[in-house]
Coordinates of C-alpha atoms and ligand atoms in Angstrom, one line a residue:
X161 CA -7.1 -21.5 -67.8
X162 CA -6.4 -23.2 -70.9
X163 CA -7.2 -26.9 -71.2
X164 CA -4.3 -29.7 -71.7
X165 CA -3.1 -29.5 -74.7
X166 CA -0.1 -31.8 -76.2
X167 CA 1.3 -29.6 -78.7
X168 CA 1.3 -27.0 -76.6
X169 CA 4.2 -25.2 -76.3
X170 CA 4.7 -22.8 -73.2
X171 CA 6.4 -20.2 -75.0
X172 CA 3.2 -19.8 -77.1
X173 CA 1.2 -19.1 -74.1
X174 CA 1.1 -15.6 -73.8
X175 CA 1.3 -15.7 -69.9
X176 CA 4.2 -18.1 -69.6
X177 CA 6.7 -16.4 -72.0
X178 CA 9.8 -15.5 -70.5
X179 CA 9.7 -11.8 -71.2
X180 CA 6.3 -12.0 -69.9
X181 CA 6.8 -13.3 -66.6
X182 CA 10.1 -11.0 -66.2
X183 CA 7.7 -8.3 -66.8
X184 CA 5.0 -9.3 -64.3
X185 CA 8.2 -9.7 -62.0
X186 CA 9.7 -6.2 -62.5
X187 CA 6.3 -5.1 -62.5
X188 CA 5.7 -6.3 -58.8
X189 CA 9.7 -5.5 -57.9
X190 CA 8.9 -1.6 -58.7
X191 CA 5.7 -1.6 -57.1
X192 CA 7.2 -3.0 -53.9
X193 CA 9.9 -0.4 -54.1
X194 CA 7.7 2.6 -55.3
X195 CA 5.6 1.7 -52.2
X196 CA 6.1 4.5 -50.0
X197 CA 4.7 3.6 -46.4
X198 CA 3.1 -0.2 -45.3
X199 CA -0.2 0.6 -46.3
X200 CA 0.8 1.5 -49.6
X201 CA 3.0 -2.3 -49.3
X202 CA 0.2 -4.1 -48.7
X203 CA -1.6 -2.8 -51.5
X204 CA 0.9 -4.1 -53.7
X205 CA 1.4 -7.6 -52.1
X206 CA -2.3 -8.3 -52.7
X207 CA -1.9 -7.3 -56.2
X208 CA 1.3 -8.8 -57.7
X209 CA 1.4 -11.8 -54.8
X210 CA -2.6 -12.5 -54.2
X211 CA -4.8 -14.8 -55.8
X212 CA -5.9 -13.0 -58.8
X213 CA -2.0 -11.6 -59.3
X214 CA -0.7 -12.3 -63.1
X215 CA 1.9 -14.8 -61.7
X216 CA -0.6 -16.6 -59.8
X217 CA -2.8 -17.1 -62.8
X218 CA 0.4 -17.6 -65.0
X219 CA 1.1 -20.2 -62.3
X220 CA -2.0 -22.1 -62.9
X221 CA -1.4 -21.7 -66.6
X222 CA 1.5 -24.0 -66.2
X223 CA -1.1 -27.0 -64.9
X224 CA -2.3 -27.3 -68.6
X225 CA 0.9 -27.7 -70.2
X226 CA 2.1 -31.0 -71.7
X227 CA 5.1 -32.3 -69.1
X228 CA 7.5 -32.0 -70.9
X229 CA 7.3 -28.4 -70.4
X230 CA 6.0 -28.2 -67.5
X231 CA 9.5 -28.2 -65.6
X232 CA 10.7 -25.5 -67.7
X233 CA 7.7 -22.9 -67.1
X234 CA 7.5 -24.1 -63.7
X235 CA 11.2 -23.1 -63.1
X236 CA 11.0 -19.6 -64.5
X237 CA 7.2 -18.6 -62.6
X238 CA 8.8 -20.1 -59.5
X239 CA 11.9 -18.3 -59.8
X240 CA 10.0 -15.2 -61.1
X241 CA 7.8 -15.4 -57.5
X242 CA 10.6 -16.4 -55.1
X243 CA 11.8 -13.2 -56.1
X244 CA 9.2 -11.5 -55.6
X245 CA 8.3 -12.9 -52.1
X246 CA 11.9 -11.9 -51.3
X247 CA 11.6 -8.3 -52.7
X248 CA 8.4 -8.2 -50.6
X249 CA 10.1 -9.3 -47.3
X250 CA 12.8 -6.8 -47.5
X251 CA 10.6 -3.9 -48.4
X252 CA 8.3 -4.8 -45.8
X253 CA 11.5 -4.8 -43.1
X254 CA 12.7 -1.0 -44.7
X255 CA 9.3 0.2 -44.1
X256 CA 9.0 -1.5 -40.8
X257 CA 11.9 -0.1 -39.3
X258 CA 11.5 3.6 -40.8
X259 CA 7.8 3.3 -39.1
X260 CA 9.8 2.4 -35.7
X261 CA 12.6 5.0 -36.3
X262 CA 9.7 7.5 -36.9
X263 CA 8.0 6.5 -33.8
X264 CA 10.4 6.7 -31.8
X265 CA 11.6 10.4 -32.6
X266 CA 7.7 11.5 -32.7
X267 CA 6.4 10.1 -29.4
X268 CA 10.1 10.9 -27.9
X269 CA 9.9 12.5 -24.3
X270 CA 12.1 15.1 -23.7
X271 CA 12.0 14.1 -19.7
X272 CA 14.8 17.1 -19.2
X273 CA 12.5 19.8 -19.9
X274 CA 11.5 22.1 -17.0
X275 CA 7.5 21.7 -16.0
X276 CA 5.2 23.7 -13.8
X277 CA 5.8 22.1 -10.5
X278 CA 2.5 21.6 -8.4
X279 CA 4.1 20.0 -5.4
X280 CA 1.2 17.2 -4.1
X281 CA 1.5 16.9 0.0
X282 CA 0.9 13.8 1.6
X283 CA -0.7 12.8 4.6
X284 CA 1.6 12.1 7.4
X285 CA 1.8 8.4 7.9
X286 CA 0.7 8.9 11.8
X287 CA -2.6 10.0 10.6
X288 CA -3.3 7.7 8.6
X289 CA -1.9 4.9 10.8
X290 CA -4.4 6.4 13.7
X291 CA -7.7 6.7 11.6
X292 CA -6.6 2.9 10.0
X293 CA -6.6 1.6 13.6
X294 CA -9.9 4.0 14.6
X295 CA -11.4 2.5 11.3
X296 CA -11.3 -1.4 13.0
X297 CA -13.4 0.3 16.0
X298 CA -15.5 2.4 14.1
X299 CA -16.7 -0.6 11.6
X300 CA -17.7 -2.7 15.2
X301 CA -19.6 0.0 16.4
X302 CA -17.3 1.7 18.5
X303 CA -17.7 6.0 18.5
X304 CA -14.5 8.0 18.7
X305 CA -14.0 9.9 21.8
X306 CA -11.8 13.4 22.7
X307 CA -10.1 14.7 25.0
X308 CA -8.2 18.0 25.4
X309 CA -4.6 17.7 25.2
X310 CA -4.2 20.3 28.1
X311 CA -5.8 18.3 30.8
X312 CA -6.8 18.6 34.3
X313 CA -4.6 16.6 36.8
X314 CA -7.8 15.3 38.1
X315 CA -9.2 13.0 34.9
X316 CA -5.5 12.5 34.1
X317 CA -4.3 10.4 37.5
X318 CA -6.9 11.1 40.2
X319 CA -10.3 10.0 38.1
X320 CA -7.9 6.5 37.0
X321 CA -6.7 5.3 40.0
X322 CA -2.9 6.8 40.4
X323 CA -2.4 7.7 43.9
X324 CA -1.6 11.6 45.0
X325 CA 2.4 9.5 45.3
X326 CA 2.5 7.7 42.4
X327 CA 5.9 8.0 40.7
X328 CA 4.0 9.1 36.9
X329 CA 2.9 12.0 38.4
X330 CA 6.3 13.3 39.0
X331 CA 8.4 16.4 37.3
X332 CA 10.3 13.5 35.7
X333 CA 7.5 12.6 33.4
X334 CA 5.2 14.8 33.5
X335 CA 4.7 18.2 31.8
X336 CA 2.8 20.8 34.1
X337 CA 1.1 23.7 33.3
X338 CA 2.3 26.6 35.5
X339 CA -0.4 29.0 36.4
X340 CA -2.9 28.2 34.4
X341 CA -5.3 29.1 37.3
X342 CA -4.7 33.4 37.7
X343 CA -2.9 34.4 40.8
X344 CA -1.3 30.7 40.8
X345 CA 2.5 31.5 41.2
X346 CA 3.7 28.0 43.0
X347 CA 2.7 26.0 39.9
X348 CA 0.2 24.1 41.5
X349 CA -2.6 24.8 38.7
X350 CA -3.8 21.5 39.0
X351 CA -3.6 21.5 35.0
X352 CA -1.3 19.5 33.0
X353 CA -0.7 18.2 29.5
X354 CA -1.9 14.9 29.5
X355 CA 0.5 11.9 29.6
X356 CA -1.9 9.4 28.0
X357 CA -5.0 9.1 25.9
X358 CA -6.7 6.8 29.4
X359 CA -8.5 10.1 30.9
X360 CA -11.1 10.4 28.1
X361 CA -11.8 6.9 29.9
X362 CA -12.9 8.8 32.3
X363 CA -14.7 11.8 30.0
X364 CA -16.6 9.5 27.9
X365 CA -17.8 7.7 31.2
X366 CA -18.7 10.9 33.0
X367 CA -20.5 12.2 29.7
X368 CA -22.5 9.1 28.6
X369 CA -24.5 6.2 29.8
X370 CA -23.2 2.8 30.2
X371 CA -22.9 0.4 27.7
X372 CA -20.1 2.8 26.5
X373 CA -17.7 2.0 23.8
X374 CA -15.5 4.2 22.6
X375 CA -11.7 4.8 20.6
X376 CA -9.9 7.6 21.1
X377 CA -6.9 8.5 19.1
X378 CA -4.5 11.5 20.5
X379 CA -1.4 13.1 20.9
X380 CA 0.4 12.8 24.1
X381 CA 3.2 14.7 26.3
X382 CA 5.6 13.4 28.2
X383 CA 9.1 15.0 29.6
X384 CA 11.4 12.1 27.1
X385 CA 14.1 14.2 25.2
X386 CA 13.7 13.5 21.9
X387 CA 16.1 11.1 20.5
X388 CA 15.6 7.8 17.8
X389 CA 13.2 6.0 20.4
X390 CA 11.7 8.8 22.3
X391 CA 9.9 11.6 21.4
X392 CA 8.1 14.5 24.1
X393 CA 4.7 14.2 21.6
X394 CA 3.1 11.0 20.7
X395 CA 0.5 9.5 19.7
X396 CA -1.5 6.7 21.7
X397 CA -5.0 4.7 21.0
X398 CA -7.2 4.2 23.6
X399 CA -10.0 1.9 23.6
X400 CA -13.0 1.2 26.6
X401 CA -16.1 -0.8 27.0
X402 CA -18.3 -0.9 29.8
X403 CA -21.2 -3.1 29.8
X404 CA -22.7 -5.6 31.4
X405 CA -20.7 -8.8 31.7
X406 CA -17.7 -7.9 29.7
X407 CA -14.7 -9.8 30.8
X408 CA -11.3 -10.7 29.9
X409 CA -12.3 -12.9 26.9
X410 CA -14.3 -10.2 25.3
X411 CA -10.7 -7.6 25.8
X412 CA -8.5 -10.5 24.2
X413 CA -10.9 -11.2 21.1
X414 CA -11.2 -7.3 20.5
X415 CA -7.4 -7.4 20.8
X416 CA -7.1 -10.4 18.1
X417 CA -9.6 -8.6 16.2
X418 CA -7.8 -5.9 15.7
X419 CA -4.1 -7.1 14.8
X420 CA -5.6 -9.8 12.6
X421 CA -7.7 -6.6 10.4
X422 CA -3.9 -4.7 10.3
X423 CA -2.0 -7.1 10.0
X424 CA -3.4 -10.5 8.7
X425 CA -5.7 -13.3 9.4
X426 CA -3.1 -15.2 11.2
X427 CA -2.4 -13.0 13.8
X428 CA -2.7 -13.0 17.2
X429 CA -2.2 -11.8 20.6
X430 CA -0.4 -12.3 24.0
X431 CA -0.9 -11.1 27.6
X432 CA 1.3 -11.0 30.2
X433 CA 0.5 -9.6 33.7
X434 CA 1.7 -6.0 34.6
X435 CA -0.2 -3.3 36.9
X436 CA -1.8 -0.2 35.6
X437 CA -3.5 1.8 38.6
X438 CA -6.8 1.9 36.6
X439 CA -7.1 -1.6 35.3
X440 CA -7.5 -4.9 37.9
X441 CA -6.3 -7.0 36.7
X442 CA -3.8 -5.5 33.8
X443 CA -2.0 -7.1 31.3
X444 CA 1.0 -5.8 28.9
X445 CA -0.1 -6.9 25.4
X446 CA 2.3 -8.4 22.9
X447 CA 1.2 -9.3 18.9
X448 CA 2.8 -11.9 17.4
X449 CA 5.5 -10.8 14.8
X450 CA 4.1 -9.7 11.4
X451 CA 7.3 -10.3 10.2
X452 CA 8.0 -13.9 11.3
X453 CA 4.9 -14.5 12.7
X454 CA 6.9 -16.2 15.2
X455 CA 9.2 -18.5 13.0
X456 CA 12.3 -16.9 14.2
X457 CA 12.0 -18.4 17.8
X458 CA 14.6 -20.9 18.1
X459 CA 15.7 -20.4 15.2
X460 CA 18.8 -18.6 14.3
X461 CA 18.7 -19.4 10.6
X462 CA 15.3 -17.6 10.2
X463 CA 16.8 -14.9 12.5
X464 CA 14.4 -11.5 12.9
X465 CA 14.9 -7.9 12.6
X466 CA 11.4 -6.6 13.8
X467 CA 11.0 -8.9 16.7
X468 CA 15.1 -9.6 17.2
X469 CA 13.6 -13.3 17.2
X470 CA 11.6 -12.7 20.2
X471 CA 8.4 -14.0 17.8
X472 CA 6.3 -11.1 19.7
X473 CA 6.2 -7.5 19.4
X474 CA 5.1 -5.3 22.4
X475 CA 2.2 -3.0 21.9
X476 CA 1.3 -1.5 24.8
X477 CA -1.0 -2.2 28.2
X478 CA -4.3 -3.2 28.9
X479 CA -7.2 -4.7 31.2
X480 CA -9.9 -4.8 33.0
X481 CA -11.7 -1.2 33.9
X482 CA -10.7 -1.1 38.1
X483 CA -14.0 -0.5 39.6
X484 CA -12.8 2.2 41.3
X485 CA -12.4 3.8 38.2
X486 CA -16.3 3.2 37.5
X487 CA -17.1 4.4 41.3
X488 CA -15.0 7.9 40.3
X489 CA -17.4 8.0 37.3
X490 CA -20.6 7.6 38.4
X491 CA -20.9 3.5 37.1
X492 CA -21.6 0.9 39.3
X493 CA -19.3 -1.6 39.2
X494 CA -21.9 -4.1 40.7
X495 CA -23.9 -4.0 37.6
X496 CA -20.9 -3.0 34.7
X497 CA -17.4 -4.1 33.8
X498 CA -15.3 -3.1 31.1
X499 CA -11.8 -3.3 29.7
X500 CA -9.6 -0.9 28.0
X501 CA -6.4 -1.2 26.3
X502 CA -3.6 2.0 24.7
X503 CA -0.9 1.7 22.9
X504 CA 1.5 4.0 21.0
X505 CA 1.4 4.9 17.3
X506 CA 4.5 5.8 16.2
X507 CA 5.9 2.3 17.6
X508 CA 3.1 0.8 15.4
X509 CA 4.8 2.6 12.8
X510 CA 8.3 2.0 13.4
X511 CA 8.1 -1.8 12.9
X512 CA 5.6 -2.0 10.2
X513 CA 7.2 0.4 8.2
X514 CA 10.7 0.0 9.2
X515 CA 11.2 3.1 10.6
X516 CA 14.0 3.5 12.6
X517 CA 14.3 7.1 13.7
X518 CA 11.4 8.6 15.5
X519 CA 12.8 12.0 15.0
X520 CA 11.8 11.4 11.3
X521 CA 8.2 11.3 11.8
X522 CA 8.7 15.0 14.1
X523 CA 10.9 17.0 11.9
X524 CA 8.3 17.7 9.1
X525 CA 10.4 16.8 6.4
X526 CA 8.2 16.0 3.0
X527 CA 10.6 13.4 2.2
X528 CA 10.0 10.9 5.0
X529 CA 6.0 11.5 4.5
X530 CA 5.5 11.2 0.8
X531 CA 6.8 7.7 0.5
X532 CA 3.8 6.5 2.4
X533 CA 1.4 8.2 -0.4
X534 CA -1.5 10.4 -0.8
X535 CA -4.0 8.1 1.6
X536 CA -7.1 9.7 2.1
Ligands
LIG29 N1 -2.4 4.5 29.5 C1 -1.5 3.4 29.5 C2 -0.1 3.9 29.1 O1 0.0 5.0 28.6 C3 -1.9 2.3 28.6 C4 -3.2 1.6 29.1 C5 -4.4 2.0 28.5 C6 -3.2 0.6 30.0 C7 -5.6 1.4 28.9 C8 -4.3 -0.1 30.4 C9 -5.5 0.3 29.8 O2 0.9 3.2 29.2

């Protein structure tokens, strides 16, 4: 930089002559358009806009002038860069938006092209419901129990309590095996296909010492035609515990226990009294609704679906073990008590997953299952 001079004239400074900053300006203007991608753009803004650029020294050439002409080098360097700033800018948008143009026709998907189609299968939601529910046992110590499907009449009603009258045992409800035993032509084979998941109750207590707790998860038969709310095959979860001193409390906090790890912390559950042949005394067991969580009682502008503003959502029947049940087993009901509880799965699943036809979760049809996703 030169030092202040008063005769100095701006047109004698080399860098300041008007034909010399149009050059450095057409310099910079065909750099910026000879640039031919960003990268090459940026090279040229350092070097005809950065600090050691020839306007930016000419610039600072200006400082030493006198002040009279000042003003008039001033003008022409700044006129000379706003230009060039400007020429930069819209350079820097044409490149910009031929990188985006180009981007978008490179990484473009064709998503109409055919591809190999590996179709993935999902597990049915039943499972998955069953071994969730199994999971809330298994993690408290519970084992899992099983029992054939094809059952003796015996463990089914006899071991649990049902009298040789008792209305379930009936053709109406019940699925018999005819002639299971050879030479049996009346029917009578004494074998069935089991109406409930309750006679591995009586398996596990014939096979294993007290304290006993067990889950067992099954399929079930009984003579419903199938329509949206029944199906012949189900699915039903049975829990027992026999030890000493169990009682009520201990069935209601396993029960709490259990819809509060499905469902949410805030859960809870409800008993109301009902008879079962192999439970004294036996309760039907209602969960508060996970939908409402109870809100809609009472109150028709938070009206409910799920619960049709019940606030409670029945989930099947429990109670305490009927001793007679441990005398058929081989416990003694002086020393042991228990409770047990079943419910069905595919109700579970109809409310919380909105299901509303049962024959969907029968007829096999990938589409209803693969929603619910590959759970392992
Ligand atoms: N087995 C009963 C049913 O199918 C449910 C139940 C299980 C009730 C255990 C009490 C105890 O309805």
């Amino acid at each position: 930089m030169s030092a202040p001079n008063k005769s100095y004239d701006p047109v004698e400074v080399e860098a300041l002559k008007p034909e010399e900053i149009e050059r450095m300006r057409d310099e910079a203007l065909a750099a910026f358009a000879a640039a031919g991608d960003l990268e090459q753009l940026q090279e040229a803004k350092v070097a005809h806009t950065g600090g050691t650029s020839p306007l930016a020294l000419a610039n600072r050439e200006i400082g030493a002038l006198p002040p009279h002409a000042k003003a008039d080098a001033g003008k022409r360097v700044g006129q000379a860069r706003g230009a060039v700033s400007k020429a930069l800018a819209a350079r820097q948008a044409e490149l910009e938006a031929e990188r985006d143009a180009r981007v978008l026709v490179e990484e473009a998907v064709d998503v109409t092209l055919p591809y190999d189609r590996v179709p993935a299968g999902a597990r049915h939601p039943l499972t998955t419901m069953m071994e969730r529910v199994a999971d809330v046992f298994v993690s408290m110590g519970y084992e899992i129990a099983e029992g054939p499907e094809v059952e003796a009449e015996w463990f089914n009603f006899d071991a649990l309590n049902f009298t040789p009258d008792h209305p379930a045992r009936q053709m109406q409800d019940t699925f018999f095996v005819h002639g299971a035993k050879s030479g049996d032509s009346d029917g009578e084979s004494g074998v069935i296909l089991r109406t409930h998941t309750s006679p591995v109750q009586a398996r596990a207590l014939l096979d294993r010492e007290p304290p006993v707790y067990i889950v067992c998860p099954g399929r079930v038969y009984r003579t419903d035609e199938l329509d949206a709310t029944h199906t012949p095959v189900f699915h039903q979860i049975e829990l027992l515990a026999v030890d000493e001193g169990l009682t009520m409390a201990d069935l209601k906090g396993t029960l709490d226990h259990m819809v509060q790890s499905l469902f949410g912390a805030d859960m809870k559950t409800r008993l109301r009294p009902n008879y079962f042949p192999f439970t004294e005394p036996s309760a039907e067991m209602d969960m508060l609704c996970y939908v409402c969580r109870g809100e809609s009682v009472g109150n028709p502008d938070k009206a409910c679906r799920t619960c049709s503003s019940e606030g409670w959502i029945e989930l099947g029947g429990c109670g305490m073990v009927n001793p007679r049940v441990l005398v058929a087993c081989g416990v003694d009901p002086e020393k042991y008590s228990g409770f047990a509880f079943g419910f069905g799965i595919e109700r579970m699943l109809m409310f919380r997953h909105n299901v509303e036809d049962m024959r969907d979760m029968v007829e096999g049809d990938v589409r209803f299952t693969r929603p619910f996703g590959m759970e392992i």
